[in-house]
Tab-separated table of C-alpha atoms in Angstrom:
chain	number	residue	atom	x	y	z
A	676	MET	CA	2.549	-24.785	5.924
A	677	THR	CA	1.186	-21.321	7.053
A	678	SER	CA	3.295	-18.708	8.504
A	679	GLN	CA	1.104	-19.301	11.951
A	680	HIS	CA	1.437	-22.933	11.760
A	681	SER	CA	5.180	-22.658	11.454
A	682	LYS	CA	5.713	-19.977	14.097
A	683	THR	CA	3.548	-22.147	16.668
A	684	SER	CA	5.199	-25.339	15.994
A	685	VAL	CA	8.862	-23.926	16.151
A	686	ALA	CA	7.677	-22.243	19.484
A	687	ALA	CA	6.433	-25.467	20.802
A	688	ILE	CA	9.350	-27.716	20.007
A	689	SER	CA	11.451	-25.041	21.930
A	690	ILE	CA	9.415	-25.533	25.058
A	691	PHE	CA	10.321	-29.014	25.302
A	692	ALA	CA	13.872	-28.387	24.434
A	693	SER	CA	14.160	-25.459	27.080
A	694	GLY	CA	12.747	-27.602	29.905
A	695	GLY	CA	14.455	-30.897	29.572
A	696	MET	CA	17.807	-28.614	29.448
A	697	ALA	CA	17.175	-26.758	31.996
A	698	VAL	CA	16.115	-29.551	34.281
A	699	ALA	CA	19.371	-31.282	33.330
A	700	LYS	CA	21.790	-28.598	34.160
A	701	PHE	CA	20.051	-27.651	37.320
A	702	ALA	CA	20.297	-31.244	38.739
A	703	VAL	CA	23.950	-31.584	37.664
A	704	GLY	CA	24.946	-28.257	38.933
A	705	ILE	CA	23.445	-28.896	42.527
A	706	ALA	CA	25.115	-32.305	42.422
A	707	ILE	CA	28.769	-30.897	41.880
A	708	GLY	CA	27.976	-27.739	43.322
A	709	SER	CA	28.683	-25.161	40.559
A	710	LEU	CA	27.242	-21.939	40.763
A	711	ALA	CA	27.998	-21.390	36.988
A	712	LEU	CA	26.338	-24.242	35.824
A	713	ILE	CA	23.248	-23.367	38.323
A	714	SER	CA	23.049	-19.993	36.767
A	715	GLU	CA	23.064	-21.169	33.186
A	716	ALA	CA	20.306	-23.659	34.426
A	717	LEU	CA	18.137	-20.832	35.599
A	718	HIS	CA	18.920	-19.055	32.341
A	719	SER	CA	17.474	-21.648	30.626
A	720	SER	CA	14.464	-21.543	32.786
A	721	ILE	CA	13.921	-18.050	31.915
A	722	ASP	CA	14.199	-19.348	28.294
A	723	LEU	CA	11.581	-21.759	29.157
A	724	VAL	CA	9.214	-19.103	30.455
A	725	ALA	CA	10.042	-16.878	27.603
A	726	THR	CA	9.403	-19.587	24.952
A	727	ILE	CA	6.141	-20.298	26.687
A	728	ILE	CA	5.100	-16.772	26.547
A	729	THR	CA	6.238	-16.488	22.770
A	730	TRP	CA	4.204	-19.751	22.055
A	731	ALA	CA	1.165	-18.140	23.508
A	732	VAL	CA	1.800	-14.797	21.903
A	733	VAL	CA	2.350	-15.945	18.406
A	734	ARG	CA	-1.077	-17.684	18.377
A	735	VAL	CA	-2.398	-14.526	19.065
A	736	SER	CA	-0.435	-11.862	17.228
A	737	ASP	CA	-1.531	-13.019	13.838
A	738	LYS	CA	-5.099	-12.334	14.488
A	739	PRO	CA	-6.408	-9.841	11.951
A	740	ALA	CA	-7.813	-6.446	12.987
A	741	ASP	CA	-10.897	-5.971	14.847
A	742	ASP	CA	-13.178	-3.370	16.242
A	743	GLU	CA	-10.889	-2.891	19.251
A	744	HIS	CA	-7.237	-3.346	17.501
A	745	HIS	CA	-7.613	-1.571	14.415
A	746	TYR	CA	-3.673	-2.520	13.329
A	747	GLY	CA	-4.072	-5.946	14.422
A	748	HIS	CA	-2.383	-7.664	17.395
A	749	GLY	CA	0.936	-7.697	16.054
A	750	LYS	CA	2.197	-5.604	18.991
A	751	LEU	CA	1.630	-8.158	21.560
A	752	GLU	CA	4.886	-9.679	20.241
A	753	SER	CA	6.797	-6.575	21.304
A	754	VAL	CA	5.035	-6.418	24.805
A	755	SER	CA	5.985	-9.948	25.350
A	756	ALA	CA	9.666	-9.436	24.427
A	757	LEU	CA	9.550	-6.488	26.810
A	758	GLY	CA	8.397	-8.766	29.548
A	759	VAL	CA	11.333	-11.287	29.151
A	760	THR	CA	13.840	-8.836	28.951
A	761	ALA	CA	12.755	-7.648	32.386
A	762	LEU	CA	13.155	-11.320	33.597
A	763	LEU	CA	16.465	-11.604	32.523
A	764	TYR	CA	17.683	-8.639	34.151
A	765	VAL	CA	16.193	-9.977	37.266
A	766	LEU	CA	18.181	-13.179	36.736
A	767	ALA	CA	21.433	-11.182	35.806
A	768	GLY	CA	21.048	-9.471	39.051
A	769	GLY	CA	20.463	-12.670	41.388
A	770	ILE	CA	23.642	-14.227	39.739
A	771	LEU	CA	25.882	-11.362	40.115
A	772	VAL	CA	25.101	-11.199	43.989
A	773	GLU	CA	25.649	-14.627	44.449
A	774	ALA	CA	28.914	-14.826	42.522
A	775	TYR	CA	29.976	-11.778	44.343
A	776	SER	CA	29.086	-13.766	47.644
A	777	ARG	CA	31.014	-16.588	46.631
A	778	LEU	CA	34.326	-14.680	45.562
A	779	SER	CA	34.348	-12.637	48.850
A	780	GLU	CA	33.824	-15.904	50.753
A	781	GLY	CA	36.157	-18.029	48.962
A	782	THR	CA	34.020	-21.226	48.372
A	783	LEU	CA	35.528	-24.168	47.490
A	784	PRO	CA	35.522	-25.603	43.782
A	785	PRO	CA	32.729	-27.540	42.389
A	786	THR	CA	33.736	-31.448	42.143
A	787	ILE	CA	34.836	-32.425	38.502
A	788	SER	CA	33.340	-35.135	36.557
A	789	ALA	CA	32.453	-35.729	32.877
A	790	VAL	CA	28.892	-35.541	33.548
A	791	PRO	CA	28.652	-31.732	33.314
A	792	PHE	CA	30.697	-31.575	30.332
A	793	VAL	CA	28.433	-33.930	28.712
A	794	VAL	CA	25.522	-32.172	29.537
A	795	LEU	CA	26.906	-28.782	28.496
A	796	VAL	CA	28.125	-29.950	25.107
A	797	LEU	CA	24.720	-31.415	24.516
A	798	ASP	CA	23.071	-28.118	25.579
A	799	ILE	CA	25.246	-26.281	23.070
A	800	ALA	CA	24.254	-28.652	20.296
A	801	VAL	CA	20.719	-28.310	21.230
A	802	ASN	CA	20.634	-24.541	21.620
A	803	LEU	CA	22.569	-24.078	18.049
A	804	TRP	CA	19.870	-26.511	16.424
A	805	ARG	CA	17.140	-24.091	18.245
A	806	ALA	CA	18.835	-20.982	17.702
A	807	ARG	CA	18.958	-21.634	13.761
A	808	ALA	CA	15.270	-22.877	13.461
A	809	LEU	CA	14.051	-19.972	15.429
A	810	HIS	CA	15.889	-17.567	13.628
A	811	ARG	CA	14.844	-18.900	10.309
A	812	ALA	CA	11.093	-18.960	11.293
A	813	ALA	CA	11.617	-15.251	12.361
A	814	ARG	CA	12.722	-14.312	9.300
A	815	GLU	CA	10.316	-15.942	7.158
A	816	THR	CA	7.253	-14.561	9.299
A	817	ARG	CA	8.926	-11.530	10.474
A	818	SER	CA	8.021	-12.381	14.142
A	819	GLN	CA	9.822	-10.196	16.704
A	820	ALA	CA	8.944	-12.549	19.580
A	821	LEU	CA	10.870	-15.755	17.685
A	822	ALA	CA	13.656	-13.345	16.933
A	823	ALA	CA	13.909	-12.496	20.609
A	824	ASP	CA	13.777	-16.222	21.266
A	825	ALA	CA	16.525	-16.962	18.767
A	826	LEU	CA	18.867	-14.736	20.371
A	827	HIS	CA	18.098	-16.177	23.743
A	828	PHE	CA	19.305	-19.617	22.626
A	829	ALA	CA	22.302	-18.050	20.639
A	830	SER	CA	23.457	-16.490	24.116
A	831	ASP	CA	22.880	-19.482	25.715
A	832	VAL	CA	25.715	-21.129	23.810
A	833	MET	CA	28.090	-18.719	24.847
A	834	GLY	CA	26.841	-19.035	28.470
A	835	SER	CA	27.508	-22.929	28.358
A	836	PHE	CA	31.108	-22.026	26.803
A	837	ALA	CA	31.667	-19.635	29.873
A	838	VAL	CA	30.783	-22.434	32.294
A	839	ILE	CA	32.774	-25.051	30.567
A	840	VAL	CA	35.778	-22.616	30.989
A	841	GLY	CA	34.765	-21.963	34.629
A	842	LEU	CA	34.686	-25.575	35.627
A	843	ILE	CA	38.082	-26.267	34.094
A	844	LEU	CA	39.576	-23.284	35.895
A	845	ALA	CA	38.076	-24.037	39.337
A	846	ALA	CA	38.244	-27.900	39.433
A	847	GLY	CA	40.882	-28.682	36.507
A	848	LEU	CA	43.423	-25.895	37.072
A	849	GLY	CA	42.897	-25.032	40.908
A	850	PHE	CA	41.613	-21.741	40.571
A	851	TRP	CA	39.058	-21.716	43.148
A	852	TRP	CA	37.214	-18.418	41.857
A	853	GLY	CA	36.972	-19.963	38.290
A	854	ASP	CA	33.366	-21.290	38.924
A	855	ALA	CA	32.067	-17.694	40.366
A	856	ALA	CA	33.916	-15.604	37.810
A	857	ALA	CA	32.023	-17.997	35.035
A	858	ALA	CA	28.671	-17.263	36.935
A	859	ALA	CA	29.503	-13.588	36.895
A	860	ALA	CA	30.417	-13.958	33.202
A	861	VAL	CA	26.980	-15.775	32.566
A	862	ALA	CA	25.215	-12.639	34.298
A	863	VAL	CA	27.001	-10.046	32.298
A	864	MET	CA	26.237	-11.882	28.964
A	865	ILE	CA	22.570	-12.131	30.086
A	866	ALA	CA	22.447	-8.564	30.546
A	867	LEU	CA	23.976	-7.713	27.416
A	868	LEU	CA	21.304	-9.926	25.675
A	869	GLY	CA	18.663	-7.940	27.677
A	870	LEU	CA	19.937	-4.605	26.698
A	871	ARG	CA	20.058	-5.504	23.196
A	872	MET	CA	16.551	-6.909	23.226
A	873	ALA	CA	15.233	-4.023	25.036
A	874	GLY	CA	16.717	-1.467	22.357
A	875	SER	CA	15.147	-3.256	19.436
A	876	THR	CA	11.544	-4.025	21.192
A	877	VAL	CA	11.115	-0.330	22.761
A	878	GLN	CA	12.054	0.965	19.209
A	879	THR	CA	9.275	-1.003	17.838
A	880	LEU	CA	6.798	0.122	20.581
A	881	VAL	CA	7.484	3.677	19.888
A	882	ASP	CA	6.908	3.122	16.136
A	883	ARG	CA	10.345	3.909	15.075
A	884	ALA	CA	10.454	3.369	11.207
A	885	PRO	CA	12.390	0.156	10.319
A	886	GLU	CA	15.870	1.225	8.862
A	887	GLY	CA	15.552	2.082	5.221
A	888	ALA	CA	11.757	1.500	5.135
A	889	GLN	CA	10.906	5.099	4.302
A	890	GLU	CA	13.264	5.311	1.353
A	891	LYS	CA	11.922	1.896	0.022
A	892	ALA	CA	8.295	3.058	0.085
A	893	THR	CA	8.943	6.297	-1.069
A	894	ALA	CA	10.604	4.910	-4.213
A	895	ALA	CA	7.962	2.267	-4.518
A	896	ILE	CA	5.283	4.752	-4.773
A	897	ARG	CA	7.093	7.217	-6.773
A	898	GLY	CA	7.424	4.608	-9.429
A	899	VAL	CA	3.964	4.503	-9.922
A	900	PRO	CA	2.622	5.743	-13.308
A	901	GLY	CA	0.612	9.002	-12.454
A	902	VAL	CA	2.232	9.955	-8.978
A	903	ILE	CA	3.975	13.357	-9.340
A	904	ASP	CA	5.610	13.302	-5.939
A	905	VAL	CA	5.530	11.934	-2.347
A	906	ASP	CA	4.795	14.827	-0.363
A	907	ARG	CA	4.893	12.961	3.181
A	908	LEU	CA	5.292	8.928	3.947
A	909	ARG	CA	5.366	7.688	7.288
A	910	VAL	CA	5.905	3.976	8.252
A	911	ARG	CA	5.444	1.716	11.213
A	912	MET	CA	5.580	-1.748	11.992
A	913	VAL	CA	2.803	-3.860	13.849
A	914	GLY	CA	3.843	-7.370	14.116
A	915	ALA	CA	4.935	-8.552	10.557
A	916	THR	CA	2.662	-6.010	8.779
A	917	THR	CA	4.374	-2.745	7.607
A	918	PHE	CA	1.738	0.150	7.842
A	919	ILE	CA	2.387	2.838	5.554
A	920	ASP	CA	0.667	6.144	5.462
A	921	THR	CA	1.485	8.578	2.555
A	922	ILE	CA	0.242	11.773	0.729
A	923	ALA	CA	1.168	11.755	-2.816
A	924	LYS	CA	0.620	14.276	-5.410
A	925	VAL	CA	-1.327	13.475	-8.726
A	926	PRO	CA	-2.252	15.726	-11.608
A	927	ARG	CA	-5.561	17.516	-11.117
A	928	THR	CA	-6.809	17.085	-14.467
A	929	TYR	CA	-7.161	13.014	-13.731
A	930	PRO	CA	-10.702	11.604	-13.068
A	931	ILE	CA	-11.604	10.096	-10.149
A	932	ASP	CA	-11.177	6.637	-11.503
A	933	ARG	CA	-7.848	7.411	-12.743
A	934	VAL	CA	-6.970	8.226	-9.115
A	935	GLU	CA	-8.301	5.374	-7.641
A	936	GLU	CA	-6.342	3.141	-10.345
A	937	ILE	CA	-2.917	4.896	-8.716
A	938	LYS	CA	-4.231	3.887	-5.352
A	939	ARG	CA	-4.364	0.207	-6.450
A	940	SER	CA	-1.295	0.600	-8.253
A	941	ALA	CA	0.696	1.859	-5.068
A	942	GLN	CA	-0.767	-0.806	-2.906
A	943	ILE	CA	0.593	-3.444	-5.061
A	944	ALA	CA	3.980	-1.767	-5.339
A	945	VAL	CA	4.481	-1.455	-1.711
A	946	ASP	CA	3.278	-5.180	-1.214
A	947	LYS	CA	5.916	-6.182	-3.897
A	948	ALA	CA	8.558	-4.046	-1.836
A	949	PHE	CA	7.538	-5.055	1.632
A	950	GLY	CA	5.734	-8.453	1.172
A	951	ASP	CA	2.718	-7.536	3.838
A	952	ALA	CA	2.038	-3.994	3.643
A	953	ASP	CA	-1.106	-1.900	4.482
A	954	LEU	CA	-1.225	1.388	2.414
A	955	THR	CA	-3.150	4.590	3.471
A	956	PHE	CA	-2.925	6.586	0.167
A	957	THR	CA	-4.083	10.263	0.179
A	958	ALA	CA	-3.997	11.689	-3.157
A	959	VAL	CA	-3.470	15.441	-3.417
A	960	PRO	CA	-4.230	17.148	-6.953
A	961	VAL	CA	-1.673	19.711	-8.059
A	962	ALA	CA	-1.087	21.491	-11.411
A	963	ARG	CA	1.412	20.265	-13.708
A	964	ASN	CA	3.758	22.344	-15.630
A	965	ASN	CA	2.689	21.093	-18.988
A	966	GLU	CA	-1.106	22.048	-18.566
A	967	THR	CA	-2.670	23.843	-21.504
A	968	VAL	CA	-4.865	26.629	-21.153
A	969	ARG	CA	-7.991	24.193	-21.898
A	970	ASP	CA	-6.867	21.763	-19.304
A	971	ARG	CA	-6.988	24.419	-16.827
A	972	ILE	CA	-10.393	25.715	-17.683
A	973	MET	CA	-11.803	22.316	-17.722
A	974	VAL	CA	-10.349	21.790	-14.020
A	975	ILE	CA	-12.299	25.295	-13.196
A	976	ALA	CA	-15.522	23.788	-14.589
A	977	HIS	CA	-15.065	20.259	-13.050
A	978	ASN	CA	-14.302	21.923	-9.405
A	979	SER	CA	-17.562	24.126	-9.979
A	980	GLY	CA	-19.648	20.963	-11.119
A	981	LEU	CA	-20.344	22.392	-14.568
A	982	ALA	CA	-20.629	20.585	-17.880
A	983	VAL	CA	-18.976	22.388	-20.606
A	984	HIS	CA	-17.654	21.572	-24.131
A	985	HIS	CA	-16.163	23.357	-27.310
A	986	VAL	CA	-13.659	25.124	-25.206
A	987	THR	CA	-11.952	27.180	-28.018
A	988	VAL	CA	-8.910	29.344	-26.764
A	989	HIS	CA	-7.361	32.089	-28.890
A	990	ASP	CA	-4.094	33.948	-28.196
A	991	LEU	CA	-3.880	37.340	-29.165
A	992	GLY	CA	-0.515	38.115	-28.144
A	993	ALA	CA	-1.735	40.676	-25.562
A	994	LYS	CA	-4.698	38.765	-24.413
A	995	LEU	CA	-6.489	35.479	-24.505
A	996	THR	CA	-10.110	35.096	-25.709
A	997	VAL	CA	-11.744	32.063	-24.320
A	998	SER	CA	-15.237	30.533	-25.949
A	999	ILE	CA	-17.084	28.022	-24.093
A	1000	ASP	CA	-20.431	26.068	-24.289
A	1001	LEU	CA	-21.919	25.609	-20.911
A	1002	GLU	CA	-24.749	23.191	-20.172
A	1003	VAL	CA	-27.572	23.771	-17.938
A	1004	ASP	CA	-30.803	22.466	-16.928
A	1005	ALA	CA	-33.262	23.073	-19.928
A	1006	ASP	CA	-36.042	24.253	-17.281
A	1007	MET	CA	-33.544	26.503	-15.454
A	1008	GLN	CA	-34.457	30.220	-15.792
A	1009	LEU	CA	-32.428	32.527	-17.652
A	1010	GLU	CA	-31.406	34.633	-15.022
A	1011	ALA	CA	-30.075	31.733	-12.863
A	1012	ALA	CA	-28.364	30.513	-15.807
A	1013	HIS	CA	-26.755	33.859	-16.350
A	1014	ASP	CA	-25.621	33.730	-13.005
A	1015	VAL	CA	-23.901	30.341	-13.447
A	1016	ALA	CA	-22.263	31.714	-16.472
A	1017	ASN	CA	-20.911	34.956	-14.986
A	1018	THR	CA	-19.452	32.832	-12.133
A	1019	LEU	CA	-17.924	30.768	-14.497
A	1020	GLU	CA	-16.457	33.848	-16.260
A	1021	ARG	CA	-15.202	35.401	-12.894
A	1022	ASN	CA	-13.398	31.857	-12.113
A	1023	ILE	CA	-11.535	31.807	-15.293
A	1024	GLN	CA	-10.370	35.471	-15.024
A	1025	GLU	CA	-9.269	34.695	-11.384
A	1026	GLU	CA	-6.973	31.997	-12.881
A	1027	PHE	CA	-5.563	34.032	-15.886
A	1028	GLY	CA	-6.064	37.425	-15.330
A	1029	GLU	CA	-8.670	40.335	-15.495
A	1030	ASP	CA	-7.762	41.424	-19.244
A	1031	VAL	CA	-8.918	37.621	-20.533
A	1032	GLU	CA	-12.025	37.656	-22.621
A	1033	VAL	CA	-14.512	35.071	-21.767
A	1034	ASP	CA	-17.712	34.244	-23.760
A	1035	VAL	CA	-20.091	31.689	-22.434
A	1036	HIS	CA	-22.811	30.373	-24.612
A	1037	ILE	CA	-25.581	28.599	-22.761
A	1038	GLU	CA	-27.396	25.769	-24.064
A	1039	PRO	CA	-29.678	23.250	-22.412
A	1040	LEU	CA	-28.271	20.012	-21.128
A	1041	GLU	CA	-28.930	17.258	-23.307
A	1042	PRO	CA	-31.686	15.157	-22.125
A	1043	GLU	CA	-31.466	11.486	-21.572
A	1044	LEU	CA	-32.363	9.727	-24.653
A	1045	PRO	CA	-36.149	8.394	-24.301
A	1046	PHE	CA	-37.065	4.746	-24.496
A	1047	GLY	CA	-37.245	3.514	-27.776
A	1048	VAL	CA	-37.772	0.353	-30.023
A	1049	ASP	CA	-36.021	-0.711	-33.101
A	1050	ALA	CA	-37.538	0.587	-36.517
A	1051	ALA	CA	-38.656	-1.701	-39.227
A	1052	PRO	CA	-36.056	-3.224	-41.660
A	1053	GLU	CA	-37.634	-1.261	-44.512
A	1054	ARG	CA	-36.900	2.077	-42.633
A	1055	VAL	CA	-33.576	1.079	-41.978
A	1056	GLN	CA	-32.910	0.462	-45.470
A	1057	THR	CA	-34.281	3.569	-46.498
A	1058	ILE	CA	-32.168	5.615	-44.164
A	1059	ALA	CA	-28.871	3.499	-44.924
A	1060	ALA	CA	-29.430	4.379	-48.681
A	1061	ALA	CA	-30.034	7.785	-48.122
A	1062	LEU	CA	-26.754	7.896	-46.068
A	1063	ALA	CA	-24.746	6.347	-48.758
A	1064	GLU	CA	-26.155	8.635	-51.290
A	1065	PHE	CA	-25.326	11.691	-49.333
A	1066	ALA	CA	-21.723	10.282	-48.680
A	1067	GLY	CA	-21.199	9.650	-52.765
A	1068	GLU	CA	-18.027	9.119	-53.617
A	1069	GLY	CA	-16.343	11.529	-51.271
A	1070	GLU	CA	-13.998	11.199	-48.558
A	1071	ILE	CA	-16.315	9.275	-46.110
A	1072	HIS	CA	-17.208	5.714	-47.506
A	1073	ASP	CA	-18.472	2.247	-46.674
A	1074	ILE	CA	-21.512	3.287	-44.413
A	1075	HIS	CA	-22.267	0.213	-42.443
A	1076	ASN	CA	-23.917	-1.034	-39.245
A	1077	VAL	CA	-26.932	1.408	-39.795
A	1078	ARG	CA	-29.411	1.415	-36.855
A	1079	VAL	CA	-32.447	3.307	-36.718
A	1080	ARG	CA	-34.876	3.419	-33.270
A	1081	ASN	CA	-38.050	5.056	-32.759
A	1082	THR	CA	-38.644	7.282	-29.572
A	1083	ASP	CA	-41.082	9.448	-28.541
A	1084	ALA	CA	-38.808	12.336	-29.285
A	1085	GLY	CA	-38.056	11.243	-32.607
A	1086	GLU	CA	-35.951	8.873	-34.750
A	1087	ILE	CA	-32.304	8.311	-33.368
A	1088	VAL	CA	-29.956	7.164	-36.059
A	1089	ASN	CA	-26.457	5.256	-35.459
A	1090	PHE	CA	-24.116	4.352	-38.094
A	1091	HIS	CA	-20.378	3.531	-39.141
A	1092	CYS	CA	-18.482	4.811	-41.921
A	1093	ARG	CA	-14.814	4.681	-43.135
A	1094	ALA	CA	-12.257	7.384	-44.043
A	1095	ALA	CA	-8.666	7.725	-44.905
A	1096	PRO	CA	-6.360	6.719	-41.801
A	1097	SER	CA	-4.288	9.837	-42.678
A	1098	MET	CA	-7.303	12.113	-42.664
A	1099	SER	CA	-7.227	14.882	-39.760
A	1100	VAL	CA	-10.113	14.495	-36.806
A	1101	ILE	CA	-11.411	17.654	-37.831
A	1102	LYS	CA	-11.686	16.862	-41.659
A	1103	VAL	CA	-13.350	13.743	-40.712
A	1104	HIS	CA	-15.879	15.543	-38.289
A	1105	GLU	CA	-16.870	18.068	-41.237
A	1106	HIS	CA	-17.517	15.294	-43.712
A	1107	VAL	CA	-19.427	13.105	-41.531
A	1108	ASP	CA	-21.342	16.605	-39.923
A	1109	ALA	CA	-22.599	17.528	-43.719
A	1110	ILE	CA	-24.051	13.758	-43.967
A	1111	GLU	CA	-25.772	14.279	-40.828
A	1112	ARG	CA	-27.230	17.608	-41.961
A	1113	ALA	CA	-28.478	16.421	-45.029
A	1114	LEU	CA	-30.072	13.331	-43.297
A	1115	ARG	CA	-32.020	15.574	-41.111
A	1116	ARG	CA	-33.207	17.680	-44.076
A	1117	ALA	CA	-34.344	14.826	-45.988
A	1118	PHE	CA	-35.978	13.245	-42.992
A	1119	PRO	CA	-37.362	15.891	-40.405
A	1120	SER	CA	-38.605	12.874	-38.086
A	1121	VAL	CA	-34.846	11.983	-37.552
A	1122	LYS	CA	-34.107	13.535	-33.728
A	1123	ARG	CA	-30.473	12.564	-33.780
A	1124	VAL	CA	-27.504	11.189	-35.731
A	1125	ILE	CA	-24.484	9.509	-34.193
A	1126	SER	CA	-21.892	8.416	-36.234
A	1127	HIS	CA	-18.492	6.393	-35.731
A	1128	ALA	CA	-15.752	6.961	-38.189
A	1129	GLU	CA	-12.948	4.278	-38.602
A	1130	PRO	CA	-10.010	3.739	-40.873
A	1131	PRO	CA	-10.565	1.125	-43.504
A	1132	ARG	CA	-9.910	-2.659	-42.548
A	1133	ALA	CA	-6.195	-3.723	-43.134
């Protein structure tokens, strides 16, 4: 059963129960002349109106957001609860006026019989059942309207007990003022109920964060890997949905796809904490204390939209020296390329100080590889044999998965090889680079060689 169906079903059942009990109490109250019982009947009538409103509202409040209601329709439940609160205060005021009038005039006590007690006991049983069912549905669906309805019926139980006490005092013990006093007690309970409902409803309407929600959401987001800290977090409730708006700090060295992964993980975290949550996550890139000089230079280049590689940093004690390969459009004029390089140098000096030495090597951006076709098997075998010969009995061995493709720019060779698992990356690169250079010398038609080194099979 869906939450929407559960809410509307419980509300609909409450309508019939409220109507039946209101009619029964009103009829018996008129028959015996009990203001307390009539007051309780009027209270039940207000409950009936409230339940009808609740039934109508919960059918609308779960509708999704649209072009005019960007946060959904959940606030309708709060508005309906506020309207019911106003009705309660009108009822409480009317009962107090009538009770005061009867106390002033010394009205005769009501006629006692077993009928009003049977009706009241039945009313207490029905209200207890309804309050429990509504409270359970409100907790499961996080419906403020159903919670207000449950509170109504819980208060009806106290009202019915007050009426019973009033009838006993007036008709059983001879205290003529007992019935009017019981009616006044019912009015006071209604007023207190209205005050409690108004307080929680107004807090929701003015977007007060639920108790402990900010701490819970902050903890959930801070627990996401990659989040350095939560700079700001705001929480509001709209119906059963918790809307969370946060600004979180993430490392500035992270690529965009990694930041998007953090956002998705944060949404999962708040969903787990709140059940139904809508997260707006704004990532603010910040520098971490453990950033290396190279990390900071790569951030500078990335922020400038530049492609750099082979970033080399030397600490000479008194100063830093930085060497960078900067890739620019191959057709760019030297003057323009030099301006780009100078701008990069100035940005680095602003970050590390004027005394840092920066050397930028300008080279053409590697073009997209042209369309190619696989070379003939005989050519692949020839290239593979040459690679194996150049590798010899050295550190690099087991040349395999050799592929050769013919393009307009020349031949493109790809191959895999193996090396000792303990060998450093720099050593592997040196050995493989020597094999690649030997291959290009032996086969001038080879435009590019792409190798992949891997450890021996287990």
